[in-house]
Amino acid sequence: MVFSPLLVAALLPIAARAANDWSKPCFGECNWDITSGTGSGTVRIVGPQAAVSDITPAAGWMIMDCDPNTADQDIRLVCQDPTKGCDHIYQNSAAGTLVRLPKDCGSTPFALVTREWVHQDQSIPASKRSKIVRRDGSQPVVKGMSLVTSFDDPGVQPNGNVSLFLMGSSIPGAAGNFTVEPPTGASATKRGLSSWIDDSLGKLAQIHEDFSLGKFNKTLSKQSPIDFDKDFTLFDKKIDCPQQGNIPGFTGEAKVDLNGKVQGNTNYGVAAIGSIIPPELDDFGLFVDLDATITGTLGIGANITGSISSGQIPLFSIGIPELDFPKILAIGPTFSVNAEATASLDANVDMDVDLAYTVSGMQLFFPPGANSNAGTYTPGDSNVKLSVSPNVTTHGQIAAHLIPEISFGLSALGGKTQATINLNLDADAALDLSLTAAAEASTSTSGNDAGASVGGCVDITSGLNVNAGANADFFSIKKDTSVSLFKKDFDLFKKCFGSSTARRAYTGRAAHARLARADGLSCPTSALGTAESVVDETVSGSSLV
Ligand SMILES: *[C@@H]1O[C@H](CO)[C@@H](O)[C@H](O)[C@H]1NC(C)=O
Ligand SMILES: *[C@@H]1O[C@H](CO)[C@@H](O)[C@H](O)[C@H]1NC(C)=O
Ligand SMILES: *[C@@H]1O[C@H](CO)[C@@H](O)[C@H](O)[C@H]1NC(C)=O
Ligand SMILES: *[C@@H]1O[C@H](CO)[C@@H](O)[C@H](O)[C@H]1NC(C)=O
Ligand SMILES: CC(=O)N[C@H]1CO[C@H](CO)[C@@H](O)[C@@H]1O
């Protein structure tokens, strides 16, 4: 691992300083930090001198009336200390200049001046009088300024284009542990932009890693916990099966239950590059840190035949603290859990399979870059229980998915760029079952010797598949495409049992594809024997890695 100069700097206590320095004027370039309790970040804007200026006390200005909760407004202000550079705003004309606002004025870090004039109300509030009226009793001229935050306001010609570079983290207090450095010279090409994004995300990810290792003051490290624990039925279909000859009528049922648990922590970081004037994003990337344990038990019972699919079922959804650079970029993440199951069966089947995964130190990058780190991934022990009716020849296939998902709603520059980026961790368990009615079945009198009465093979696989996608065209990612970030499959359990005839009849996956095309459920055409246990074992997770 290469230690960036940034990281080395971050490790020195003296480097612990926010990028936005309120004591220095922002002339031609400016940093602004998120200081809310839910995250941290810095946006850096860079433009020609005439295009970026400052109306905070650092540049000598004092604002007299300004609504701290409004973005677009007219304000009154005076130049209180000309030696600090109030005049910088007049390099071209005040109108068309992007200015930094003091914290107590406006709800945004920057605004575009559309008009500047000598205000007709020259009064100075008593509370500010002593600071503003000069020693000789003279009073500076009260100016008026109209501020807007739609940075392409048609009412004004901007004094130049202004670039923006942004880095943010869901860890409060991480700003100040990084600085946003614009790309230099040749790298300001399309390719240079995306490598700037990659580098910035790489640096942030490194800082996150250090935070999680407790290298920094631990009280700063705050993660977004994810916690989900629920029992639910993915589908439950009942059919009244009428009497057929000497098979009595009964209520057939196909049921899939899942007890799912997802516990862990997540953090994220973002980087964006573009311009605030004109307002457009040129590239964007994010990464997610994830430590999670996904466990669950999948239970299946069926005594009717056919295929069924539950479709994706939303089970749970909760917001994760957002990151907001007002009027520039807002990221609102959501953690949700979905589940899905499909089955094709024509035997009497009862199955319980555990899902168990632990993911730690996973770092996922979107768009996928060189930085992705799968972390360590350990399957846990899994109990496998399977009972089937002994005397049918069948192929069956069941798959169940538990899908925790983190989606990032993104809105940049007054909605000019909007998209939702989804990262989903699809944990699945699948059963492939192939049974052949063994000749001995008819002579078997006790259900205990399942091996003698039923033959076949069972193959249980489980896997974790991490995908990313966006719901709108998003730079290099096209709408509704999905990118695989990580994929791992395990053959959890594979076993043949019963007679050798039955084993030979095992035809593998090809047979299931045929069945999966069938649709709907129906009553069995012949009586199904009572299900007998064929597998009851614990598969050790450590045997799978
Ligand atoms: C400002 O940005 C616009 C739109 O991207 C571009 O057409 C124009 O050439 C830029 N002006 C300068 C001076 O770079
Ligand atoms: C850690 O952070 C807390 C809260 O910000 C602060 O009170 C404490 O002094 C810090 N400790 C160190 C060793 O920096
Ligand atoms: C059919 O399967 C359901 C679900 O496993 C079970 O509750 C029911 O008792 C079964 N009925 C028969 C007649 O086997
Ligand atoms: C399966 O066994 C049951 C009883 O064990 C019997 O009633 C049924 O006819 C058998 N079905 C087939 C297809 O052999
Ligand atoms: C190691 C280090 O420099 N940590 C700093 C990260 O930033 C916070 C907030 O500015 C400081 O308090 C830490 O000391």
Coordinates of C-alpha atoms and ligand atoms in Angstrom, one line a residue:
M1 CA 0.0 0.0 0.0
V2 CA 1.3 3.4 -0.9
F3 CA 1.0 6.0 1.7
S4 CA -0.3 9.2 0.2
P5 CA 1.3 12.5 1.3
L6 CA -2.2 13.4 2.4
L7 CA -2.4 10.5 4.8
V8 CA 1.0 11.2 6.2
A9 CA -0.1 14.8 6.8
A10 CA -3.3 13.6 8.3
L11 CA -1.3 11.6 10.9
L12 CA 0.4 14.8 12.1
P13 CA -1.6 16.5 14.8
I14 CA -0.8 20.0 13.4
A15 CA -2.6 19.1 10.1
A16 CA -5.9 18.9 12.0
R17 CA -7.5 22.0 10.5
A18 CA -10.6 22.5 8.5
A19 CA -10.1 23.6 4.9
N20 CA -12.5 26.5 5.2
D21 CA -10.5 29.2 6.9
W22 CA -12.9 32.0 8.0
S23 CA -10.0 34.3 8.8
K24 CA -8.7 34.5 5.2
P25 CA -10.7 36.0 2.3
C26 CA -11.7 33.7 -0.6
F27 CA -10.4 35.5 -3.6
G28 CA -10.4 33.5 -6.8
E29 CA -10.7 30.2 -4.9
C30 CA -12.5 29.0 -1.8
N31 CA -13.0 26.0 0.4
W32 CA -16.2 25.2 2.3
D33 CA -16.6 22.5 4.9
I34 CA -19.6 20.5 6.1
T35 CA -19.7 20.9 9.8
S36 CA -23.0 19.2 10.5
G37 CA -22.9 16.3 12.9
T38 CA -23.8 13.7 10.3
G39 CA -20.9 13.8 8.0
S40 CA -18.0 15.8 6.8
G41 CA -16.7 17.1 3.5
T42 CA -15.1 19.9 1.7
V43 CA -16.0 21.6 -1.6
R44 CA -13.4 23.6 -3.3
I45 CA -14.2 26.2 -6.0
V46 CA -11.6 27.7 -8.3
G47 CA -12.1 30.4 -10.9
P48 CA -10.6 33.6 -12.3
Q49 CA -10.1 36.3 -9.7
A50 CA -13.1 38.3 -11.0
A51 CA -15.4 35.3 -10.7
V52 CA -14.9 34.3 -7.0
S53 CA -15.0 36.7 -4.1
D54 CA -16.0 37.0 -0.5
I55 CA -18.5 39.0 1.5
T56 CA -17.5 37.7 4.9
P57 CA -15.7 39.8 7.5
A58 CA -12.5 38.1 6.3
A59 CA -12.8 40.4 3.2
G60 CA -13.9 43.4 5.3
W61 CA -17.6 43.1 4.7
M62 CA -20.3 43.2 7.3
I63 CA -23.8 42.0 6.4
M64 CA -26.6 43.8 8.3
D65 CA -29.7 41.9 7.5
C66 CA -29.7 38.5 6.1
D67 CA -32.1 35.6 6.6
P68 CA -30.0 32.6 7.7
N69 CA -32.7 30.1 6.4
T70 CA -33.2 31.6 2.9
A71 CA -31.1 30.9 -0.1
D72 CA -32.1 33.6 -2.6
Q73 CA -32.5 37.0 -1.1
D74 CA -31.6 40.7 -1.2
I75 CA -29.2 41.7 1.6
R76 CA -27.8 45.0 2.9
L77 CA -24.1 45.2 3.7
V78 CA -21.2 47.6 4.3
C79 CA -17.5 47.6 3.8
Q80 CA -16.4 47.8 7.3
D81 CA -12.7 47.4 6.8
P82 CA -11.4 48.3 3.3
T83 CA -7.9 47.2 4.1
K84 CA -9.1 43.6 4.1
G85 CA -10.0 43.8 0.4
C86 CA -13.7 44.6 0.1
D87 CA -12.9 46.0 -3.4
H88 CA -11.9 42.6 -4.7
I89 CA -15.6 42.0 -5.6
Y90 CA -15.4 45.0 -8.0
Q91 CA -12.6 43.6 -10.2
N92 CA -15.1 43.2 -13.0
S93 CA -18.4 44.1 -11.5
A94 CA -20.0 42.8 -8.4
A95 CA -22.9 41.4 -10.4
G96 CA -21.8 38.1 -11.9
T97 CA -19.4 37.2 -9.0
L98 CA -19.8 34.1 -7.0
V99 CA -19.3 35.0 -3.3
R100 CA -18.7 33.1 -0.1
L101 CA -21.4 33.8 2.5
P102 CA -20.8 34.0 6.2
K103 CA -22.3 31.1 8.2
D104 CA -25.1 33.3 9.6
C105 CA -26.2 34.5 6.2
G106 CA -28.2 32.3 3.9
S107 CA -28.6 28.6 3.9
T108 CA -25.8 27.9 1.4
P109 CA -22.1 28.3 1.2
F110 CA -22.0 30.3 -2.0
A111 CA -24.3 32.6 -3.9
L112 CA -24.2 34.4 -7.2
V113 CA -24.6 38.2 -7.1
T114 CA -27.0 39.3 -9.7
R115 CA -27.3 43.0 -8.8
E116 CA -25.4 45.5 -6.6
W117 CA -26.5 49.0 -5.8
V118 CA -26.4 51.8 -3.2
H119 CA -29.2 50.9 -0.9
Q120 CA -31.9 53.5 -0.3
D121 CA -32.1 52.4 3.4
Q122 CA -28.8 53.7 4.8
S123 CA -29.7 53.0 8.4
I124 CA -27.4 50.9 10.6
P125 CA -28.9 48.8 13.3
A126 CA -27.9 50.0 16.8
S127 CA -26.3 46.7 17.6
K128 CA -23.8 47.0 14.8
R129 CA -23.3 50.8 15.0
S130 CA -20.2 50.6 17.2
K131 CA -18.5 48.2 14.8
I132 CA -19.4 50.1 11.6
V133 CA -19.3 53.8 12.3
R134 CA -15.8 55.1 12.0
R135 CA -13.9 57.0 14.6
D136 CA -14.4 60.4 12.8
G137 CA -18.2 59.7 12.9
S138 CA -18.5 59.0 9.2
Q139 CA -20.5 56.0 8.1
P140 CA -19.7 53.7 5.2
V141 CA -22.2 53.5 2.3
V142 CA -24.8 50.7 2.8
K143 CA -24.9 48.6 -0.3
G144 CA -27.6 46.3 -1.5
M145 CA -26.9 42.9 -3.2
S146 CA -29.3 40.4 -4.8
L147 CA -28.1 36.8 -4.2
V148 CA -29.3 33.8 -6.1
T149 CA -28.3 30.1 -5.9
S150 CA -29.4 29.0 -9.3
F151 CA -25.9 29.4 -10.7
D152 CA -27.1 29.7 -14.3
D153 CA -29.5 32.6 -13.6
P154 CA -30.3 34.2 -16.9
G155 CA -30.4 37.6 -15.3
V156 CA -26.7 38.0 -15.1
Q157 CA -23.5 37.4 -17.1
P158 CA -21.1 35.5 -14.8
N159 CA -17.6 36.9 -14.5
G160 CA -16.0 33.6 -15.6
N161 CA -16.4 29.8 -15.2
V162 CA -15.8 28.4 -11.8
S163 CA -14.7 24.8 -11.3
L164 CA -15.7 22.7 -8.3
F165 CA -14.0 19.8 -6.6
L166 CA -15.7 18.0 -3.8
M167 CA -14.9 15.2 -1.3
G168 CA -17.2 14.0 1.4
S169 CA -17.5 11.4 4.0
S170 CA -20.2 10.0 6.3
I171 CA -17.8 10.1 9.2
P172 CA -18.2 13.3 11.1
G173 CA -14.9 14.9 11.8
A174 CA -13.1 13.4 8.8
A175 CA -13.0 16.8 7.1
G176 CA -9.8 18.4 8.2
N177 CA -8.2 15.0 7.8
F178 CA -8.2 15.5 4.0
T179 CA -7.6 18.4 1.7
V180 CA -9.2 18.7 -1.7
E181 CA -6.5 19.3 -4.3
P182 CA -7.6 20.2 -7.8
P183 CA -6.0 18.1 -10.6
T184 CA -3.1 19.9 -12.2
G185 CA -2.4 20.8 -15.9
A186 CA -2.6 17.9 -18.2
S187 CA -4.8 15.9 -15.9
A188 CA -7.7 18.2 -16.6
T189 CA -8.9 16.0 -19.4
K190 CA -11.8 13.7 -19.4
R191 CA -9.5 10.8 -18.4
G192 CA -7.7 13.0 -15.9
L193 CA -11.1 13.8 -14.3
S194 CA -12.0 10.2 -13.6
S195 CA -8.5 9.5 -12.3
W196 CA -9.0 12.5 -9.9
I197 CA -12.2 10.8 -8.7
D198 CA -10.4 7.5 -8.3
D199 CA -7.5 9.1 -6.4
S200 CA -9.8 11.1 -4.2
L201 CA -11.9 8.1 -3.3
G202 CA -8.8 6.1 -2.6
K203 CA -7.6 8.7 -0.2
L204 CA -10.9 8.9 1.5
A205 CA -11.1 5.1 1.8
Q206 CA -7.7 5.1 3.4
I207 CA -8.9 7.6 6.0
H208 CA -11.9 5.5 6.6
E209 CA -9.8 2.5 7.1
D210 CA -7.6 4.4 9.6
F211 CA -10.7 5.6 11.4
S212 CA -12.1 2.1 11.6
L213 CA -8.8 0.8 13.0
G214 CA -9.1 3.4 15.7
K215 CA -6.0 5.3 14.6
F216 CA -7.8 8.6 15.2
N217 CA -9.6 9.8 18.3
K218 CA -12.2 7.1 18.6
T219 CA -15.0 9.5 19.6
L220 CA -14.9 10.8 16.0
S221 CA -15.5 7.5 14.5
K222 CA -19.3 7.1 14.1
Q223 CA -20.7 4.5 11.8
S224 CA -24.2 4.1 10.4
P225 CA -25.5 0.9 12.0
I226 CA -27.6 -1.4 9.9
D227 CA -29.8 -3.8 11.8
F228 CA -32.5 -6.0 10.5
D229 CA -34.1 -9.1 12.0
K230 CA -37.4 -10.5 10.7
D231 CA -39.3 -13.6 10.1
F232 CA -41.4 -13.6 7.1
T233 CA -43.2 -15.7 4.5
L234 CA -42.0 -15.2 0.9
F235 CA -45.0 -17.1 -0.4
D236 CA -47.7 -19.4 0.7
K237 CA -50.0 -20.8 -1.8
K238 CA -52.7 -23.3 -1.0
I239 CA -54.8 -25.3 -3.4
D240 CA -57.7 -27.6 -2.6
C241 CA -56.9 -30.8 -4.3
P242 CA -60.0 -32.9 -5.0
Q243 CA -60.1 -36.6 -4.5
Q244 CA -58.7 -38.5 -7.5
G245 CA -59.7 -42.2 -7.6
N246 CA -58.4 -43.7 -4.4
I247 CA -56.3 -40.6 -3.5
P248 CA -58.3 -38.7 -0.9
G249 CA -58.8 -34.9 -1.4
F250 CA -56.4 -32.7 0.6
T251 CA -55.2 -29.1 0.8
G252 CA -51.9 -28.8 -1.0
E253 CA -49.5 -26.1 -0.1
A254 CA -46.3 -24.5 -1.2
K255 CA -44.7 -22.3 1.4
V256 CA -41.3 -20.5 1.7
D257 CA -40.3 -18.8 4.9
L258 CA -37.2 -16.9 5.6
N259 CA -35.9 -15.7 8.9
G260 CA -33.4 -13.1 8.0
K261 CA -30.9 -11.1 10.0
V262 CA -28.5 -8.4 8.7
Q263 CA -26.3 -6.6 11.1
G264 CA -23.4 -4.4 10.6
N265 CA -22.0 -1.0 9.9
T266 CA -21.6 1.1 6.9
N267 CA -19.9 4.3 5.9
Y268 CA -19.5 6.0 2.6
G269 CA -17.4 8.6 0.8
V270 CA -18.0 10.6 -2.3
A271 CA -16.0 12.6 -4.8
A272 CA -17.3 14.9 -7.5
I273 CA -15.7 17.2 -10.1
G274 CA -17.4 19.7 -12.3
S275 CA -18.2 23.4 -12.4
I276 CA -20.5 25.5 -10.3
I277 CA -20.6 28.1 -13.1
P278 CA -22.0 26.9 -15.4
P279 CA -23.6 24.3 -13.1
E280 CA -22.6 20.9 -14.3
L281 CA -21.1 17.8 -12.9
D282 CA -18.4 16.2 -15.0
D283 CA -17.7 13.1 -13.0
F284 CA -18.8 11.5 -9.7
G285 CA -17.8 8.4 -7.7
L286 CA -18.6 6.9 -4.4
F287 CA -17.5 4.1 -2.2
V288 CA -19.1 2.2 0.6
D289 CA -17.4 0.5 3.5
L290 CA -19.2 -2.5 4.8
D291 CA -18.9 -4.8 7.7
A292 CA -21.9 -7.1 7.9
T293 CA -23.2 -10.4 9.0
I294 CA -26.0 -11.9 7.0
T295 CA -27.7 -14.9 8.6
G296 CA -31.0 -16.6 8.1
T297 CA -32.9 -19.8 7.8
L298 CA -34.8 -20.6 4.7
G299 CA -37.7 -23.0 5.2
I300 CA -39.5 -24.7 2.3
G301 CA -42.5 -27.0 2.4
A302 CA -44.4 -28.1 -0.6
N303 CA -46.8 -30.9 -1.6
I304 CA -48.1 -29.5 -4.8
T305 CA -46.4 -29.3 -8.2
G306 CA -45.4 -26.6 -10.5
S307 CA -43.5 -23.3 -10.4
I308 CA -43.9 -20.2 -8.4
S309 CA -42.0 -17.0 -8.0
S310 CA -42.5 -14.5 -5.3
G311 CA -41.1 -11.5 -7.2
Q312 CA -39.0 -9.1 -5.2
I313 CA -40.6 -8.4 -1.9
P314 CA -39.5 -5.2 0.0
L315 CA -39.2 -6.0 3.7
F316 CA -37.5 -3.1 5.3
S317 CA -36.2 0.4 4.6
I318 CA -34.5 3.0 6.7
G319 CA -32.6 6.3 5.9
I320 CA -28.9 6.6 6.6
P321 CA -27.7 10.1 7.5
E322 CA -27.4 12.3 4.5
L323 CA -24.5 14.4 3.3
D324 CA -25.5 17.8 2.0
F325 CA -23.4 20.5 0.4
P326 CA -26.3 22.9 0.1
K327 CA -27.3 23.7 -3.6
I328 CA -24.2 21.8 -4.8
L329 CA -24.7 18.2 -4.0
A330 CA -27.0 16.2 -1.7
I331 CA -26.6 12.5 -1.1
G332 CA -29.4 10.7 0.7
P333 CA -28.7 7.0 1.3
T334 CA -31.3 4.4 2.3
F335 CA -30.7 0.9 3.6
S336 CA -33.3 -1.6 2.6
V337 CA -33.8 -5.4 2.5
N338 CA -35.6 -7.3 -0.2
A339 CA -36.2 -10.9 -0.6
E340 CA -37.2 -13.2 -3.5
A341 CA -37.9 -16.9 -3.9
T342 CA -38.6 -19.1 -6.9
A343 CA -39.4 -22.8 -6.9
S344 CA -40.2 -25.6 -9.4
L345 CA -41.3 -28.8 -7.7
D346 CA -43.1 -32.0 -8.2
A347 CA -42.4 -33.9 -5.0
N348 CA -43.3 -33.6 -1.4
V349 CA -40.4 -31.5 -0.1
D350 CA -39.4 -30.1 3.3
M351 CA -36.2 -28.2 3.5
D352 CA -34.3 -26.0 6.0
V353 CA -31.1 -24.3 4.9
D354 CA -29.1 -21.7 6.8
L355 CA -27.6 -18.7 5.2
A356 CA -24.6 -17.4 7.0
Y357 CA -22.0 -14.9 5.7
T358 CA -19.7 -12.5 7.4
V359 CA -18.2 -9.7 5.3
S360 CA -15.6 -7.5 6.9
G361 CA -13.6 -4.6 5.6
M362 CA -15.4 -4.7 2.3
Q363 CA -14.9 -1.5 0.3
L364 CA -17.0 -1.1 -2.8
F365 CA -16.4 1.6 -5.4
F366 CA -18.8 3.0 -7.9
P367 CA -18.1 3.3 -10.8
P368 CA -16.0 0.2 -10.2
G369 CA -12.3 1.2 -10.2
A370 CA -9.0 -0.1 -9.2
N371 CA -9.6 0.5 -5.6
S372 CA -12.3 -2.1 -4.8
N373 CA -11.4 -4.3 -2.0
A374 CA -13.5 -7.3 -1.2
G375 CA -12.3 -7.5 2.3
T376 CA -12.6 -10.8 4.1
Y377 CA -15.5 -12.9 3.4
T378 CA -16.3 -15.9 5.6
P379 CA -19.2 -18.3 5.3
G380 CA -20.6 -19.5 8.6
D381 CA -21.7 -23.0 9.5
S382 CA -24.9 -24.0 7.8
N383 CA -27.5 -26.6 8.9
V384 CA -29.0 -28.5 6.0
K385 CA -32.2 -30.5 6.5
L386 CA -34.0 -32.1 3.6
S387 CA -36.9 -34.5 3.5
V388 CA -38.6 -35.7 0.3
S389 CA -41.3 -38.1 -0.7
P390 CA -39.6 -41.4 -1.6
N391 CA -41.4 -42.8 -4.5
V392 CA -41.4 -40.2 -7.3
T393 CA -39.1 -39.4 -10.1
T394 CA -38.6 -35.7 -10.1
H395 CA -36.4 -32.7 -10.6
G396 CA -36.8 -29.7 -8.4
Q397 CA -35.3 -26.4 -8.0
I398 CA -35.6 -23.8 -5.3
A399 CA -33.8 -20.5 -4.9
A400 CA -34.2 -17.9 -2.3
H401 CA -32.5 -14.5 -2.0
L402 CA -32.0 -12.2 0.8
I403 CA -30.9 -8.9 -0.6
P404 CA -29.7 -6.1 1.6
E405 CA -29.4 -2.9 -0.5
I406 CA -27.8 0.5 0.0
S407 CA -29.1 3.1 -2.4
F408 CA -27.8 6.6 -2.8
G409 CA -30.2 9.2 -4.0
L410 CA -28.2 12.0 -5.6
S411 CA -29.1 15.5 -6.6
A412 CA -26.6 17.9 -7.8
L413 CA -26.7 21.6 -8.7
G414 CA -30.4 22.3 -8.5
G415 CA -31.4 18.9 -9.9
K416 CA -29.2 19.2 -13.0
T417 CA -27.9 15.7 -12.2
Q418 CA -30.2 13.3 -10.5
A419 CA -29.8 9.6 -10.1
T420 CA -30.2 6.8 -7.6
I421 CA -27.2 4.5 -7.3
N422 CA -27.9 1.1 -5.9
L423 CA -25.5 -1.4 -4.3
N424 CA -27.1 -4.7 -3.5
L425 CA -25.7 -7.7 -1.8
D426 CA -27.6 -10.6 -3.0
A427 CA -27.2 -13.6 -0.6
D428 CA -28.8 -16.7 -2.0
A429 CA -29.3 -20.3 -1.3
A430 CA -30.4 -22.7 -4.1
L431 CA -31.4 -26.3 -4.1
D432 CA -31.1 -28.6 -7.1
L433 CA -32.9 -31.9 -6.4
S434 CA -33.0 -34.9 -8.6
L435 CA -34.9 -37.9 -7.5
T436 CA -35.7 -41.3 -9.0
A437 CA -38.3 -43.6 -7.7
A438 CA -36.2 -46.6 -6.7
A439 CA -37.5 -50.1 -7.4
E440 CA -37.2 -50.9 -3.7
A441 CA -39.5 -48.1 -2.8
S442 CA -42.6 -50.3 -3.0
T443 CA -41.1 -52.9 -0.7
S444 CA -40.0 -50.4 1.9
T445 CA -42.2 -50.8 4.9
S446 CA -40.6 -48.4 7.4
G447 CA -39.8 -44.8 6.6
N448 CA -36.5 -45.0 8.5
D449 CA -34.4 -46.5 5.9
A450 CA -34.7 -43.5 3.5
G451 CA -31.6 -44.6 1.7
A452 CA -33.3 -47.7 0.5
S453 CA -36.6 -46.1 -0.6
V454 CA -35.4 -43.0 -2.3
G455 CA -32.5 -42.3 -4.6
G456 CA -31.1 -39.2 -6.0
C457 CA -28.8 -36.3 -5.7
V458 CA -29.1 -33.0 -4.0
D459 CA -26.9 -30.0 -4.6
I460 CA -27.2 -27.0 -2.4
T461 CA -25.3 -23.9 -3.4
S462 CA -25.0 -20.5 -1.7
G463 CA -23.5 -17.3 -2.9
L464 CA -23.0 -13.6 -2.5
N465 CA -23.3 -11.4 -5.4
V466 CA -22.7 -7.6 -5.1
N467 CA -24.1 -5.5 -7.9
A468 CA -24.2 -1.8 -8.6
G469 CA -26.5 0.1 -10.9
A470 CA -28.0 3.4 -11.6
N471 CA -31.6 4.3 -12.4
A472 CA -30.5 7.1 -14.9
D473 CA -27.6 7.5 -17.3
F474 CA -24.8 8.4 -15.0
F475 CA -21.5 9.4 -16.6
S476 CA -20.0 6.1 -17.7
I477 CA -22.8 4.0 -16.3
K478 CA -25.8 3.5 -18.6
K479 CA -29.3 3.6 -17.2
D480 CA -30.6 0.3 -15.7
T481 CA -27.4 -1.6 -16.3
S482 CA -25.9 -3.5 -13.5
V483 CA -22.2 -3.9 -12.8
S484 CA -21.0 -6.8 -10.8
L485 CA -18.6 -5.7 -8.1
F486 CA -18.1 -8.9 -6.3
K487 CA -19.2 -12.5 -6.8
K488 CA -18.6 -15.6 -4.8
D489 CA -20.4 -18.9 -4.9
F490 CA -20.1 -21.9 -2.7
D491 CA -21.1 -25.4 -3.2
L492 CA -22.5 -25.8 0.2
F493 CA -23.6 -29.3 0.0
K494 CA -23.6 -32.0 -2.7
K495 CA -24.6 -35.5 -2.0
C496 CA -26.1 -38.5 -3.8
F497 CA -28.0 -41.1 -1.8
G498 CA -30.0 -44.2 -2.3
S499 CA -29.7 -46.8 -5.1
S500 CA -27.1 -46.6 -7.8
T501 CA -29.9 -46.5 -10.4
A502 CA -31.1 -43.3 -8.8
R503 CA -27.6 -41.8 -8.7
R504 CA -27.2 -42.5 -12.4
A505 CA -30.4 -40.8 -13.1
Y506 CA -29.0 -37.6 -11.7
T507 CA -28.9 -35.3 -14.7
G508 CA -27.8 -32.1 -13.0
R509 CA -28.9 -28.6 -13.8
A510 CA -30.0 -29.0 -17.3
A511 CA -33.2 -30.8 -16.1
H512 CA -34.2 -27.9 -14.0
A513 CA -34.1 -25.3 -16.7
R514 CA -36.8 -27.3 -18.4
L515 CA -39.0 -27.4 -15.2
A516 CA -38.4 -23.8 -14.4
R517 CA -40.3 -22.8 -17.5
A518 CA -43.5 -24.4 -16.3
D519 CA -45.9 -22.0 -14.8
G520 CA -48.3 -22.0 -11.9
L521 CA -49.1 -24.6 -9.4
S522 CA -51.3 -27.6 -9.5
C523 CA -52.3 -30.7 -7.6
P524 CA -50.1 -33.7 -8.0
T525 CA -51.5 -36.3 -10.5
S526 CA -50.5 -39.2 -8.3
A527 CA -50.3 -39.6 -4.5
L528 CA -47.0 -38.4 -3.1
G529 CA -45.5 -40.5 -0.3
T530 CA -44.9 -38.9 3.1
A531 CA -41.6 -37.0 3.1
E532 CA -38.7 -38.9 4.6
S533 CA -35.5 -37.3 5.8
V534 CA -32.6 -37.7 3.4
V535 CA -30.2 -35.1 4.7
D536 CA -29.6 -33.7 8.2
E537 CA -26.1 -32.3 8.5
T538 CA -24.1 -29.3 9.5
V539 CA -21.8 -28.0 6.9
S540 CA -18.8 -26.2 8.5
G541 CA -18.2 -22.8 7.0
S542 CA -14.5 -23.2 7.3
S543 CA -14.6 -26.2 4.9
L544 CA -15.9 -23.9 2.2
V545 CA -13.1 -21.3 2.1
Ligands
LIG1 C1 -17.2 28.2 -19.8 O1 -18.0 27.0 -19.9 C2 -18.7 26.9 -21.1 C3 -19.6 25.7 -21.0 O2 -18.9 24.6 -20.5 C4 -17.7 26.8 -22.2 O3 -18.4 26.7 -23.4 C5 -16.8 28.0 -22.2 O4 -15.8 27.9 -23.2 C6 -16.2 28.2 -20.9 N1 -15.4 29.5 -20.9 C7 -14.2 29.5 -20.6 C8 -13.6 30.9 -20.6 O5 -13.5 28.6 -20.3
LIG2 C1 -11.0 13.2 21.4 O1 -12.2 13.9 21.1 C2 -12.9 14.4 22.2 C3 -14.2 15.0 21.7 O2 -14.0 15.8 20.5 C4 -12.0 15.4 22.9 O3 -12.7 15.9 24.1 C5 -10.7 14.7 23.4 O4 -9.9 15.7 24.0 C6 -10.0 14.1 22.2 N1 -8.9 13.3 22.6 C7 -7.7 13.3 22.0 C8 -6.7 12.4 22.5 O5 -7.5 14.0 21.0
LIG3 C1 -48.8 -30.0 2.6 O1 -47.7 -29.1 2.9 C2 -47.9 -28.2 3.9 C3 -46.7 -27.3 4.0 O2 -45.6 -28.0 4.2 C4 -48.3 -28.9 5.2 O3 -48.6 -28.0 6.2 C5 -49.4 -29.8 5.0 O4 -49.7 -30.6 6.1 C6 -49.2 -30.8 3.8 N1 -50.4 -31.6 3.6 C7 -50.3 -32.8 3.2 C8 -51.6 -33.5 3.0 O5 -49.2 -33.4 3.1
LIG4 C1 -46.1 -43.4 -3.3 O1 -46.3 -44.0 -2.0 C2 -47.6 -43.8 -1.5 C3 -47.7 -44.4 -0.1 O2 -46.4 -44.5 0.4 C4 -48.6 -44.4 -2.4 O3 -49.9 -44.2 -2.0 C5 -48.5 -43.8 -3.8 O4 -49.4 -44.5 -4.8 C6 -47.1 -43.9 -4.4 N1 -47.0 -43.1 -5.6 C7 -46.3 -43.6 -6.6 C8 -46.3 -42.6 -7.8 O5 -45.7 -44.7 -6.7
LIG5 C1 -5.1 12.4 13.1 C2 -5.8 13.7 12.9 O1 -5.2 14.6 12.4 N1 -7.0 13.7 13.2 C3 -7.8 14.9 13.1 C4 -8.9 14.7 12.1 O2 -9.7 15.8 12.1 C5 -10.3 16.1 13.4 C6 -11.3 17.3 13.2 O3 -10.7 18.3 12.5 C7 -9.3 16.4 14.4 O4 -9.9 16.6 15.7 C8 -8.4 15.2 14.5 O5 -7.3 15.5 15.4

